[in-house]
PDB file of C-alpha atoms and ligand atoms in Angstrom:
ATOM      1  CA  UNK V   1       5.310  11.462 -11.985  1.00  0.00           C
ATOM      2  CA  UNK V   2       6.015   7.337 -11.436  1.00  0.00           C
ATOM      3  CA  UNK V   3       8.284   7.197  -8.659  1.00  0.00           C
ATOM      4  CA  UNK V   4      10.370   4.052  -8.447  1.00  0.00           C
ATOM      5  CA  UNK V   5      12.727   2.678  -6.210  1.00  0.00           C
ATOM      6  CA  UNK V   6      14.586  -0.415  -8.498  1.00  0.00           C
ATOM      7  CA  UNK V   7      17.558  -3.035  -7.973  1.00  0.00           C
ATOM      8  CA  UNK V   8      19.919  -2.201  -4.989  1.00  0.00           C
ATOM      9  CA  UNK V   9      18.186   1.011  -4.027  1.00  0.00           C
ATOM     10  CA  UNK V  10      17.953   3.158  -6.691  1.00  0.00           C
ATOM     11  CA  UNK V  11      15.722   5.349  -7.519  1.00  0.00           C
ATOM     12  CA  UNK V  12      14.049   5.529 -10.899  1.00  0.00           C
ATOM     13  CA  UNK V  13      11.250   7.489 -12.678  1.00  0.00           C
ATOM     14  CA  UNK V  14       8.668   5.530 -14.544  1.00  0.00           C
ATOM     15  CA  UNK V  15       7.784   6.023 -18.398  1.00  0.00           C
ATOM     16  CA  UNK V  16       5.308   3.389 -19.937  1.00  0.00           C
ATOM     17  CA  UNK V  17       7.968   0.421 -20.376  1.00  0.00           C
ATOM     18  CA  UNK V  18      10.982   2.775 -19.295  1.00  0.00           C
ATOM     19  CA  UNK V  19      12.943   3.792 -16.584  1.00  0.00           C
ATOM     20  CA  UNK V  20      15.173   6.480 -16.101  1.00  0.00           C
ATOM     21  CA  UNK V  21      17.602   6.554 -13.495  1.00  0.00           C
ATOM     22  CA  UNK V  22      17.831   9.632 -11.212  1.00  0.00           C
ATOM     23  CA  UNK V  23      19.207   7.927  -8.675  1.00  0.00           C
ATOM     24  CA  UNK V  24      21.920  10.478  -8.367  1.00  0.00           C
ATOM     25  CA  UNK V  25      19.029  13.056  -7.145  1.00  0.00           C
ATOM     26  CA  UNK V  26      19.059  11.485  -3.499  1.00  0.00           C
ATOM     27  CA  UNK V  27      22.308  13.232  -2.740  1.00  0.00           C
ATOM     28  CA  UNK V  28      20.241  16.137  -2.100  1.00  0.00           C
ATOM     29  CA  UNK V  29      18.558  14.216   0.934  1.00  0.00           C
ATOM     30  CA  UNK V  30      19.710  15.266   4.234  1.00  0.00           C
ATOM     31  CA  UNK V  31      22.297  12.738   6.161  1.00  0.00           C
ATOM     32  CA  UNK V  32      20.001  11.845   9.272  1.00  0.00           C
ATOM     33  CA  UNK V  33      22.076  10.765  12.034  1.00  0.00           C
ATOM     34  CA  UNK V  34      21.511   8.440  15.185  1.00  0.00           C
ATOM     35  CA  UNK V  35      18.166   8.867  16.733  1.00  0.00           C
ATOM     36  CA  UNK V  36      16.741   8.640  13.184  1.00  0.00           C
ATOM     37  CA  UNK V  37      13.528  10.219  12.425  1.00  0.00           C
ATOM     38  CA  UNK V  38      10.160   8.926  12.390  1.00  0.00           C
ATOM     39  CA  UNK V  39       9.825   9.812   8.649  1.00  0.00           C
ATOM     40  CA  UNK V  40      10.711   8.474   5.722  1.00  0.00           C
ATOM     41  CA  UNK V  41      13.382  11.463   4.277  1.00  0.00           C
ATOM     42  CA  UNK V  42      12.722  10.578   0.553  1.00  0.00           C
ATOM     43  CA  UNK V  43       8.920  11.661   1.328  1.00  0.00           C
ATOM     44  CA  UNK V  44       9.719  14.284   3.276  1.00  0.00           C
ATOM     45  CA  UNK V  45      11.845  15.566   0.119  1.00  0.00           C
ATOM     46  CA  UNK V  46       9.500  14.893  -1.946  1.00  0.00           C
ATOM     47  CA  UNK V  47       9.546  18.220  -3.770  1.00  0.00           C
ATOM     48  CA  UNK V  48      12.730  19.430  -3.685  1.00  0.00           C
ATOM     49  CA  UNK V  49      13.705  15.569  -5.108  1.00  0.00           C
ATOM     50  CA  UNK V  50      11.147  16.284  -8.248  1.00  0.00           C
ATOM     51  CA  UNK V  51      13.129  19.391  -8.797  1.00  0.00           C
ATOM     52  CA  UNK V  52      16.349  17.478  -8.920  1.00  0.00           C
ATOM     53  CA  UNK V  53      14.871  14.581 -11.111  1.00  0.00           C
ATOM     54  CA  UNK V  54      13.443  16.762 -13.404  1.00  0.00           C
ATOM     55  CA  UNK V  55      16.590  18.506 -13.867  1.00  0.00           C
ATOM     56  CA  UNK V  56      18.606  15.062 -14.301  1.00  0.00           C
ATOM     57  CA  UNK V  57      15.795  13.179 -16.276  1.00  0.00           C
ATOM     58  CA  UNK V  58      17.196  14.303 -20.090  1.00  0.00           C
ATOM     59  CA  UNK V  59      20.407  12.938 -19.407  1.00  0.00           C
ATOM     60  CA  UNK V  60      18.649   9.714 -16.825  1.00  0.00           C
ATOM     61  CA  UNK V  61      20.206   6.735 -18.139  1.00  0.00           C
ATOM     62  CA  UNK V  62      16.918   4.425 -19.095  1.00  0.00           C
ATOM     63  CA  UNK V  63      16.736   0.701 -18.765  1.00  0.00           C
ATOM     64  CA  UNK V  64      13.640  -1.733 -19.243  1.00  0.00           C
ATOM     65  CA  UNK V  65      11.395  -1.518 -16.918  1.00  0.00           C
ATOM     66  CA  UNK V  66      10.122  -5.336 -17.222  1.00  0.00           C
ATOM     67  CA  UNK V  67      14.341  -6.470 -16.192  1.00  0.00           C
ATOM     68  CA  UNK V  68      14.138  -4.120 -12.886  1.00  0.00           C
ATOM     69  CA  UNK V  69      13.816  -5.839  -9.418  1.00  0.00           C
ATOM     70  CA  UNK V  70      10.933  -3.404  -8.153  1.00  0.00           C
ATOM     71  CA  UNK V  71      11.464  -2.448  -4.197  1.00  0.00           C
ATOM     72  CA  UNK V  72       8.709  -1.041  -2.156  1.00  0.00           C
ATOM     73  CA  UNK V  73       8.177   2.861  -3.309  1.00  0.00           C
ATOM     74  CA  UNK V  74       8.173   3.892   0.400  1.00  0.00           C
ATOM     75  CA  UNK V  75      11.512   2.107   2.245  1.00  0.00           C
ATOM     76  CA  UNK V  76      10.936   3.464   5.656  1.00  0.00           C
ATOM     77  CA  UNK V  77       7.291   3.973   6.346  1.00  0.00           C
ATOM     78  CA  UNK V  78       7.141   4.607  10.031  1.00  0.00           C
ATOM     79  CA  UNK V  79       3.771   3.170   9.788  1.00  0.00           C
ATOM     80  CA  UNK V  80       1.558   1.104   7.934  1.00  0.00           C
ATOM     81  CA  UNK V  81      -2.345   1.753   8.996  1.00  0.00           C
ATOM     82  CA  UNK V  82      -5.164  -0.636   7.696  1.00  0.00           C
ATOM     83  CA  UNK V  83      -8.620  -0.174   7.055  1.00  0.00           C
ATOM     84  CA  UNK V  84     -10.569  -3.368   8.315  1.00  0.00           C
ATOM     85  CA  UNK V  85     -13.797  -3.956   6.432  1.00  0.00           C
ATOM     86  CA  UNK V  86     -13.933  -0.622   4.293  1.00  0.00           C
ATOM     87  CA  UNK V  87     -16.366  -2.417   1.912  1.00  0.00           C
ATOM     88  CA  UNK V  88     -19.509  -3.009   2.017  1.00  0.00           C
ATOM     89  CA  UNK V  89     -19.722  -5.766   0.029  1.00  0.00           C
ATOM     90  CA  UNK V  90     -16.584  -7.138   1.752  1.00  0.00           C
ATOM     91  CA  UNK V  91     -18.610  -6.751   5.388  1.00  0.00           C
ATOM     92  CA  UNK V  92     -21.181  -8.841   3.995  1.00  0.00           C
ATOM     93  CA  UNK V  93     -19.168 -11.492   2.224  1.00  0.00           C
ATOM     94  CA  UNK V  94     -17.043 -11.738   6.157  1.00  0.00           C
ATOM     95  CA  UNK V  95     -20.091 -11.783   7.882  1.00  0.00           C
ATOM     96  CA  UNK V  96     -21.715 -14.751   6.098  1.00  0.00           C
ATOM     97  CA  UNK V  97     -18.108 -16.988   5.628  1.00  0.00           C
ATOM     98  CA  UNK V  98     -16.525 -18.835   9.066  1.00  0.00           C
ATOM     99  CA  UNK V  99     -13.596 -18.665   7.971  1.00  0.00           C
ATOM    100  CA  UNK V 100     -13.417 -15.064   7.608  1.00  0.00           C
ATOM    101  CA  UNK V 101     -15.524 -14.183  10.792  1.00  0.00           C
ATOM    102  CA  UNK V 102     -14.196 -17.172  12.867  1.00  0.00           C
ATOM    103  CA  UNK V 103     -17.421 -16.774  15.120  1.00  0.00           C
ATOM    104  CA  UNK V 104     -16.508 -12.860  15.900  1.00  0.00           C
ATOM    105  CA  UNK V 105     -19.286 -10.183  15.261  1.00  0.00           C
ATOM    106  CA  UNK V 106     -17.739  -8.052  12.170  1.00  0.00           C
ATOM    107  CA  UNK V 107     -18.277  -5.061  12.853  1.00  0.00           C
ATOM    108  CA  UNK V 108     -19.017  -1.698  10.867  1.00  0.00           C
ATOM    109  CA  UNK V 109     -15.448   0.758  10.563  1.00  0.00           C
ATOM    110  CA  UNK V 110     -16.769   3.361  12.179  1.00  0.00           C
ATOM    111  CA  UNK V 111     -16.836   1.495  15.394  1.00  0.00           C
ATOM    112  CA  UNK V 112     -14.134  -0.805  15.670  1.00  0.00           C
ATOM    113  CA  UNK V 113     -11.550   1.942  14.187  1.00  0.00           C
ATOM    114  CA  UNK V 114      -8.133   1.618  12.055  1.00  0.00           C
ATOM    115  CA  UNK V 115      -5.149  -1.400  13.464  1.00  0.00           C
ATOM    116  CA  UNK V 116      -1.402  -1.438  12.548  1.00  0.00           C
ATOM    117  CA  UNK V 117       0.422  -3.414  10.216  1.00  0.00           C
ATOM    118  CA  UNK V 118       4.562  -4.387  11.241  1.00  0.00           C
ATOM    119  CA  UNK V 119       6.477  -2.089   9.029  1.00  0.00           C
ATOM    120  CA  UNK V 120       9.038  -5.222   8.757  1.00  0.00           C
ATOM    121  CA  UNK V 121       6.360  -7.109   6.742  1.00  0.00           C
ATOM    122  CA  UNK V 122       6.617  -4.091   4.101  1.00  0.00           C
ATOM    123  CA  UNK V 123       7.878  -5.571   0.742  1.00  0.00           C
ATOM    124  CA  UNK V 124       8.462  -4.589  -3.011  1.00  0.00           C
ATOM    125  CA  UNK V 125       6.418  -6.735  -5.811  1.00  0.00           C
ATOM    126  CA  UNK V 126       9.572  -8.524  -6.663  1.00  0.00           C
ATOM    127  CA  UNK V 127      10.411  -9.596  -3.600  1.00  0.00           C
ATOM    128  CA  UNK V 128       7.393 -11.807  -3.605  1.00  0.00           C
ATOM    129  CA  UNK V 129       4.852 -13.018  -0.784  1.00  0.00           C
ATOM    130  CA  UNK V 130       6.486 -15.509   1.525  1.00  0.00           C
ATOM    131  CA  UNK V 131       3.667 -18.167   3.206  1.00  0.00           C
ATOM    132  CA  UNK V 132       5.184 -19.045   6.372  1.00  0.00           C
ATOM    133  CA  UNK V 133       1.886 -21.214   7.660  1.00  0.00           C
ATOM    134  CA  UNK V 134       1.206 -23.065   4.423  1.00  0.00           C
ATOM    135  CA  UNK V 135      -1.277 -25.280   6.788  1.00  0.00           C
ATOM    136  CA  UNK V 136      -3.181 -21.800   7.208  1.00  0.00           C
ATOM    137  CA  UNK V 137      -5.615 -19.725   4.870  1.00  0.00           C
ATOM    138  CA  UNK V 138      -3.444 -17.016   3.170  1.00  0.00           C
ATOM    139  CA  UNK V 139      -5.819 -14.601   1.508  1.00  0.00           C
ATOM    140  CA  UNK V 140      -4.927 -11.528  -0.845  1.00  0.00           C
ATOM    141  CA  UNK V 141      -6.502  -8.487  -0.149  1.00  0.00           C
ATOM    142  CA  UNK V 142      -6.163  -5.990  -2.894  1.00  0.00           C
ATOM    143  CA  UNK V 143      -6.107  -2.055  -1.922  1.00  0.00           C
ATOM    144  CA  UNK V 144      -5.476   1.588  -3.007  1.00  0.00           C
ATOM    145  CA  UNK V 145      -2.914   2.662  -1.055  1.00  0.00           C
ATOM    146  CA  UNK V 146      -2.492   6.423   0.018  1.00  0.00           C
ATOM    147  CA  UNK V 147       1.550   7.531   1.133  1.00  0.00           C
ATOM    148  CA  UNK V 148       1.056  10.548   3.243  1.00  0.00           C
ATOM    149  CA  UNK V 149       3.360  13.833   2.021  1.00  0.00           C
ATOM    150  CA  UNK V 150       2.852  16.601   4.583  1.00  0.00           C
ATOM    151  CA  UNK V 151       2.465  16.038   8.660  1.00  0.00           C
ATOM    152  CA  UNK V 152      -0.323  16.762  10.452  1.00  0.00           C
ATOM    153  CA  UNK V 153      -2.697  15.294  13.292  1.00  0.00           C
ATOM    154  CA  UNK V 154      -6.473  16.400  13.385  1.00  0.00           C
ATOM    155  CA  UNK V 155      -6.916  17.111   9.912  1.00  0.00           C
ATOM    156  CA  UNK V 156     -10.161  17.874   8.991  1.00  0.00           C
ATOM    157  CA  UNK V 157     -11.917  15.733   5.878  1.00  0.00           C
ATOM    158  CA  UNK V 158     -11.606  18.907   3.617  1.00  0.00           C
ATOM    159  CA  UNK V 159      -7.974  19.664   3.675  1.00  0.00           C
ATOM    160  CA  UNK V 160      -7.021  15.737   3.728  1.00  0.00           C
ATOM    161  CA  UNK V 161      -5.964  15.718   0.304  1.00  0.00           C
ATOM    162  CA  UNK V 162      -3.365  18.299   0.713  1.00  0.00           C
ATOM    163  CA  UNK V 163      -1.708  16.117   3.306  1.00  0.00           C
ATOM    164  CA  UNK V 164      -1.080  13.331   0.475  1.00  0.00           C
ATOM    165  CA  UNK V 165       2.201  12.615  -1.530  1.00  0.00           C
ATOM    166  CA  UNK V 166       0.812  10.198  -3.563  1.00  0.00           C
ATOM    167  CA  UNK V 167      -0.493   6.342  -4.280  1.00  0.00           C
ATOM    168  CA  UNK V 168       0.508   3.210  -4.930  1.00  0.00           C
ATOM    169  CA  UNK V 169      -0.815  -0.389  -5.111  1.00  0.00           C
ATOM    170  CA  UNK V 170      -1.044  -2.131  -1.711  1.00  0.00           C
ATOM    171  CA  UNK V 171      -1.787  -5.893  -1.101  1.00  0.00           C
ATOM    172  CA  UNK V 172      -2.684  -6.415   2.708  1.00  0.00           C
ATOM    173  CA  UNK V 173      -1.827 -10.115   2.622  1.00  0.00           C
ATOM    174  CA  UNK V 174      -3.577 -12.020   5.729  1.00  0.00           C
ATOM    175  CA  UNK V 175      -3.863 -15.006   7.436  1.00  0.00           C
ATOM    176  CA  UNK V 176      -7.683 -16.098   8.397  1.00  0.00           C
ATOM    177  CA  UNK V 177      -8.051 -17.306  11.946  1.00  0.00           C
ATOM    178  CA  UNK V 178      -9.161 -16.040  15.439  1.00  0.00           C
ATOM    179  CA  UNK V 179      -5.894 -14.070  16.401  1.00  0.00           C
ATOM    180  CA  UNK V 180      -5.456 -10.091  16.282  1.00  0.00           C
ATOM    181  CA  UNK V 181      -5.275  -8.569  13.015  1.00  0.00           C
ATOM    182  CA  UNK V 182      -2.168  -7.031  13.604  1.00  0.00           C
ATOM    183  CA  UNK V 183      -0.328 -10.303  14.798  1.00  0.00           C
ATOM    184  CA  UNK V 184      -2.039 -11.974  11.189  1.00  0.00           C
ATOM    185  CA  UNK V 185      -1.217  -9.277   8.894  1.00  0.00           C
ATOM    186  CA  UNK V 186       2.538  -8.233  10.237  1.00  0.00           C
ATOM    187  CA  UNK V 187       4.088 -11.498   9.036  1.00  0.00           C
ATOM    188  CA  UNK V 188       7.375 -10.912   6.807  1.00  0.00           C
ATOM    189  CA  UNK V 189       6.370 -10.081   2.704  1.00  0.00           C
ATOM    190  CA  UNK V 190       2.449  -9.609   4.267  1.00  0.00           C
ATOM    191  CA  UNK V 191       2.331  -5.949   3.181  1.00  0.00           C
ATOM    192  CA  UNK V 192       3.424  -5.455  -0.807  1.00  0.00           C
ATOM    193  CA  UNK V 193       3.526  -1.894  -1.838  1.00  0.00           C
ATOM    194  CA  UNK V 194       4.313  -0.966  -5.366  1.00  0.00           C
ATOM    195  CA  UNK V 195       4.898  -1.042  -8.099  1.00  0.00           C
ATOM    196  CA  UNK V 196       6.054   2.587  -7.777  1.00  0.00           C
ATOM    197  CA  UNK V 197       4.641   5.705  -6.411  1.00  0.00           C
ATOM    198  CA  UNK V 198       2.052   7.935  -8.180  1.00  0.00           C
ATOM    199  CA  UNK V 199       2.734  12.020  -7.150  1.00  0.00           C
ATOM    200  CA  UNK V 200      -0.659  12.837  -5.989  1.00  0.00           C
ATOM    201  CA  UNK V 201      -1.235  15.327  -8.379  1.00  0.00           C
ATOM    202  CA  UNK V 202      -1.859  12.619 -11.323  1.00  0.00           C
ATOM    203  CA  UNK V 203      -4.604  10.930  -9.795  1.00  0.00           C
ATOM    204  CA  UNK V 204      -7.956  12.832 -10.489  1.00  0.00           C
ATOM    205  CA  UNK V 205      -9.913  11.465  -8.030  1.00  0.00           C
ATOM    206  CA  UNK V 206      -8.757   9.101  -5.533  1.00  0.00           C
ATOM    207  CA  UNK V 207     -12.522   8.202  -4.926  1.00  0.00           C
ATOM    208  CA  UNK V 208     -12.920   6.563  -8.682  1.00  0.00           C
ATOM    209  CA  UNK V 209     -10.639   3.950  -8.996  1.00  0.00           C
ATOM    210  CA  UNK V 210     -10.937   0.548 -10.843  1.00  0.00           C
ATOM    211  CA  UNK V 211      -9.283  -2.042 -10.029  1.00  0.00           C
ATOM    212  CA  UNK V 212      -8.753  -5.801 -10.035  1.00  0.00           C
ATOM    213  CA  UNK V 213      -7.400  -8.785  -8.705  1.00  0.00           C
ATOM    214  CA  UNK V 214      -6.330 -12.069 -10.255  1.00  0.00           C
ATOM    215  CA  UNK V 215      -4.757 -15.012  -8.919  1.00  0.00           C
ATOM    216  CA  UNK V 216      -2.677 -17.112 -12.040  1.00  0.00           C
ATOM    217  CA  UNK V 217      -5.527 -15.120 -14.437  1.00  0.00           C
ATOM    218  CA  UNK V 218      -8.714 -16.655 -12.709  1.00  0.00           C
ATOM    219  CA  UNK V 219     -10.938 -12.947 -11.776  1.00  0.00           C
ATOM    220  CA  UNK V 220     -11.225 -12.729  -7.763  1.00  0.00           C
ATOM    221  CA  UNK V 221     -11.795  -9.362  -7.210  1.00  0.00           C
ATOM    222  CA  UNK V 222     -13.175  -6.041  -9.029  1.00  0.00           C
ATOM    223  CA  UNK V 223     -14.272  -3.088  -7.108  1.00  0.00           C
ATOM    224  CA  UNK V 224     -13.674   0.925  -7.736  1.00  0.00           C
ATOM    225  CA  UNK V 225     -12.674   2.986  -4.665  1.00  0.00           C
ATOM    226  CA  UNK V 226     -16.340   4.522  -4.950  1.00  0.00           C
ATOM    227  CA  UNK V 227     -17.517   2.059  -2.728  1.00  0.00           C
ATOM    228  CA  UNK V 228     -15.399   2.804   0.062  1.00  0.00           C
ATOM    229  CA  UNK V 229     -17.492   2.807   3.127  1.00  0.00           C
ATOM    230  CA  UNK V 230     -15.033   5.683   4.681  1.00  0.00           C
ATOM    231  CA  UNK V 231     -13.410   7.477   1.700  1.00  0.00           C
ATOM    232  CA  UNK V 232      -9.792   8.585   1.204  1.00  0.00           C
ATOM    233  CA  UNK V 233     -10.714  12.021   3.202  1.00  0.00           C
ATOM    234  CA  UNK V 234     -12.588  10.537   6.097  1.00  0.00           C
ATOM    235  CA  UNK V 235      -9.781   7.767   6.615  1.00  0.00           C
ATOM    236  CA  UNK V 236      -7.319  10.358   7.217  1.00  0.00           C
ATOM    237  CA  UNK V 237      -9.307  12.720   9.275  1.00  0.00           C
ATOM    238  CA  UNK V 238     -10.478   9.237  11.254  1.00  0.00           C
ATOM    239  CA  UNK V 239      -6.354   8.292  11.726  1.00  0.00           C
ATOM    240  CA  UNK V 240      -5.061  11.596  12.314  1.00  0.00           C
ATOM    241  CA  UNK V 241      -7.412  11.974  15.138  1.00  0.00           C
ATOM    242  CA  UNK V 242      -5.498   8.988  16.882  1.00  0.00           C
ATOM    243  CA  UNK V 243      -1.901   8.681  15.070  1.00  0.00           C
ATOM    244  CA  UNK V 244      -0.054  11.922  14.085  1.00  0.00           C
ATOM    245  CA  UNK V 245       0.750  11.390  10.376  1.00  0.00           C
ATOM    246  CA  UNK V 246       4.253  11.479   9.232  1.00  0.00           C
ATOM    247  CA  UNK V 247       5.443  11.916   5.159  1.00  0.00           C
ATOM    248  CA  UNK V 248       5.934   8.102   4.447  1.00  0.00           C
ATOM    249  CA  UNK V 249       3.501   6.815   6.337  1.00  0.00           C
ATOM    250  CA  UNK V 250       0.791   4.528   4.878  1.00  0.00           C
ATOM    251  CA  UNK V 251      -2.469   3.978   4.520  1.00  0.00           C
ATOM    252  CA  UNK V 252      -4.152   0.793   3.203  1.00  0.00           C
ATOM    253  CA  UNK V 253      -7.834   1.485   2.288  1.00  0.00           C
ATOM    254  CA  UNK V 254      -9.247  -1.748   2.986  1.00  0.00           C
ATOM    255  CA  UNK V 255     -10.049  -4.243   0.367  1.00  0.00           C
ATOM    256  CA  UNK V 256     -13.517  -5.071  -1.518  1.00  0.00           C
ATOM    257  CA  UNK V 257     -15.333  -8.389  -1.720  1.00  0.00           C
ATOM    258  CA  UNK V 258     -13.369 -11.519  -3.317  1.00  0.00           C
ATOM    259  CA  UNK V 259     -10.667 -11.772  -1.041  1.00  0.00           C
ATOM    260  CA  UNK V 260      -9.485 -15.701  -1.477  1.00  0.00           C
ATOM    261  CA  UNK V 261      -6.516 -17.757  -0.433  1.00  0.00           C
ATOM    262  CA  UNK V 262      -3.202 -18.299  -2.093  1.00  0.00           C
ATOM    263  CA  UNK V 263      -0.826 -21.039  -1.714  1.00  0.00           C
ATOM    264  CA  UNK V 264       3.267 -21.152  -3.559  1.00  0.00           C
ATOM    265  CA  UNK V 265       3.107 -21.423  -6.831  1.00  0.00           C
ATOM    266  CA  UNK V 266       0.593 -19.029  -7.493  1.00  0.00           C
ATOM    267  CA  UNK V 267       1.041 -15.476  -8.881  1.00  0.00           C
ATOM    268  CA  UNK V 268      -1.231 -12.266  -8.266  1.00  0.00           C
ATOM    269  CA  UNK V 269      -1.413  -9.635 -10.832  1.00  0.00           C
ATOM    270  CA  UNK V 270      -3.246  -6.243 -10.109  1.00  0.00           C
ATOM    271  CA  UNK V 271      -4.419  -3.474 -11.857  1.00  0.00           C
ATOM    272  CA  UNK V 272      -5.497   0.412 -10.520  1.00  0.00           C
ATOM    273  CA  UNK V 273      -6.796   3.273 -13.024  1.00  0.00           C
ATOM    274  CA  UNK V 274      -4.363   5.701 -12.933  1.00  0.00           C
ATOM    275  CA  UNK V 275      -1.464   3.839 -11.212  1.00  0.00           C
ATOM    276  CA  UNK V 276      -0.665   0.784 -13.373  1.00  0.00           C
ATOM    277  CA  UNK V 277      -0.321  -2.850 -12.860  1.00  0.00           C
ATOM    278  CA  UNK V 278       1.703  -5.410 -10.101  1.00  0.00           C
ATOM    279  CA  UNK V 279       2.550  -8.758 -10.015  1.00  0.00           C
ATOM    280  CA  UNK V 280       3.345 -10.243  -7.593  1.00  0.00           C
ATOM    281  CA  UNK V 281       4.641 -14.174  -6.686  1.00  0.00           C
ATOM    282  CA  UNK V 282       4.007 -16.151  -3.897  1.00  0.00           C
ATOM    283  CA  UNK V 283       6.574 -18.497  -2.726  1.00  0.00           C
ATOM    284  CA  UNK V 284       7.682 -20.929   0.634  1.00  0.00           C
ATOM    285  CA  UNK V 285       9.370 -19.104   3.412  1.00  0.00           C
ATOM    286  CA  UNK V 286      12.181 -20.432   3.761  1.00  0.00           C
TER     287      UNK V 286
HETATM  288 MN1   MN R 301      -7.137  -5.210   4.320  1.00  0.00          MN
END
């Protein structure tokens, strides 16, 4: 199932150029009340919210999906974990360009570990990506994006796919320069997730992806999730060892080689196997 959220928050289910609303199936959500949880309830629901949608999907009003304002599939991760350098063609592209290494050693995954994105820089594709340092590089980095279903810290590699809800398209949007990634990668519209959410149990294999990048139609990046230096599995068992996981939270794969700037003006479109395509403009802050 395509899981959308649409418009002024409301929730859709995807069907090739379709979408049906079923927004009326989030009255089954709980009413959390002050201190809210660390989860994101429509997750957390996630099955009992299928039943519903399946049950109001004949009836589902359906609109076009190229007129809906697309929202982020996930509104309240609680967090938003990246993957630096998960490619091995990416590590050596980094390593040999000063502007993406900015005279530090990279270094290999395994050693340097998983960093946090600001879940206030979480946007939908149509909500666009805001430059707020034009004088800076802003680069697109494409990446499959994992939303995690069931909680759990110290999950072992074997039983990681049970803990997932589902994918979506993630762009970890950066600015180059010598500063923390987190502080580079947090700024507002810097983490696009959409266009909608894929229920786990439609992707085959989360470690054969293609997928592509293109900025105004000019090819910058093509990779397949094969080449992940630490696969879907190993990326949980790696962050669950350090963050417990909570249904909603994120995780951004890391990105391949290709990774280029953008400036206002310019639109990125991507495409993933098995999830669909985004596009996604990139405007002034204003
Ligand atoms: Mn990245």
């Amino acid at each position: 199932m395509r899981i959308c959220r649409f418009n002024d928050d409301r929730l859709g289910v995807v069907e090739g150029d379709k979408v049906y609303d079923v927004t009326k199936a989030l009255e089954i959500l709980p009413a959390h009340r002050y201190p809210l949880p660390r989860f994101d309830p429509m997750i957390a629901h996630l099955d009992a919210l299928r039943k519903k949608i399946a049950e109001l999907l004949p009836s589902a009003p359906v609109r076009a999906l190229a007129e809906m304002r697309l929202l982020s599939p996930v509104a309240n991760p609680g967090k938003v974990i990246g993957a630096p350098v998960n490619y091995r063609k990416h590590l050596l592209e980094a390593r040999a360009d000063v502007e993406l290494h900015q005279q530090n050693q990279v270094q290999e995954i395994q050693r340097i570990g998983l960093f946090l994105k600001a879940t206030s820089s979480v946007v939908g594709p149509s909500e666009s990506v805001a430059i707020a340092h034009p004088e800076r590089r802003n680069d697109h980095e494409a990446e499959l994006t994992v939303i995690i279903g069931t909680p759990g810290r110290n999950i072992a590699r074997a039983d990681a796919y049970s803990h997932v809800a589902g994918y979506c398209i993630g762009l970890d949007m950066t600015i180059r320069g010598p500063e923390e990634r987190s502080l580079r990668k947090s700024i507002d519209t810097f983490t696009v997730l959409g266009p909608w959410l894929v229920t786990a149990d439609e992707i085959e294999d989360a470690g054969n992806i293609d997928f592509s990048l293109t900025v105004n139609g000019e090819p910058r990046q093509k990779a397949n999730t094969r080449d992940l230096i630490l696969s879907v599995p190993e990326l949980i068992e790696f962050a669950s060892r350090f963050y417990t996981l909570h249904p909603g939270d994120v995780i951004m794969t890391g990105t391949p080689e290709g990774v280029g700037r953008v400036v206002p003006g310019d639109i990125i479109h991507t495409e993933f196997s098995g999830i669909g395509a985004m596009t996604v403009a990139v405007i002034s802050a204003s």
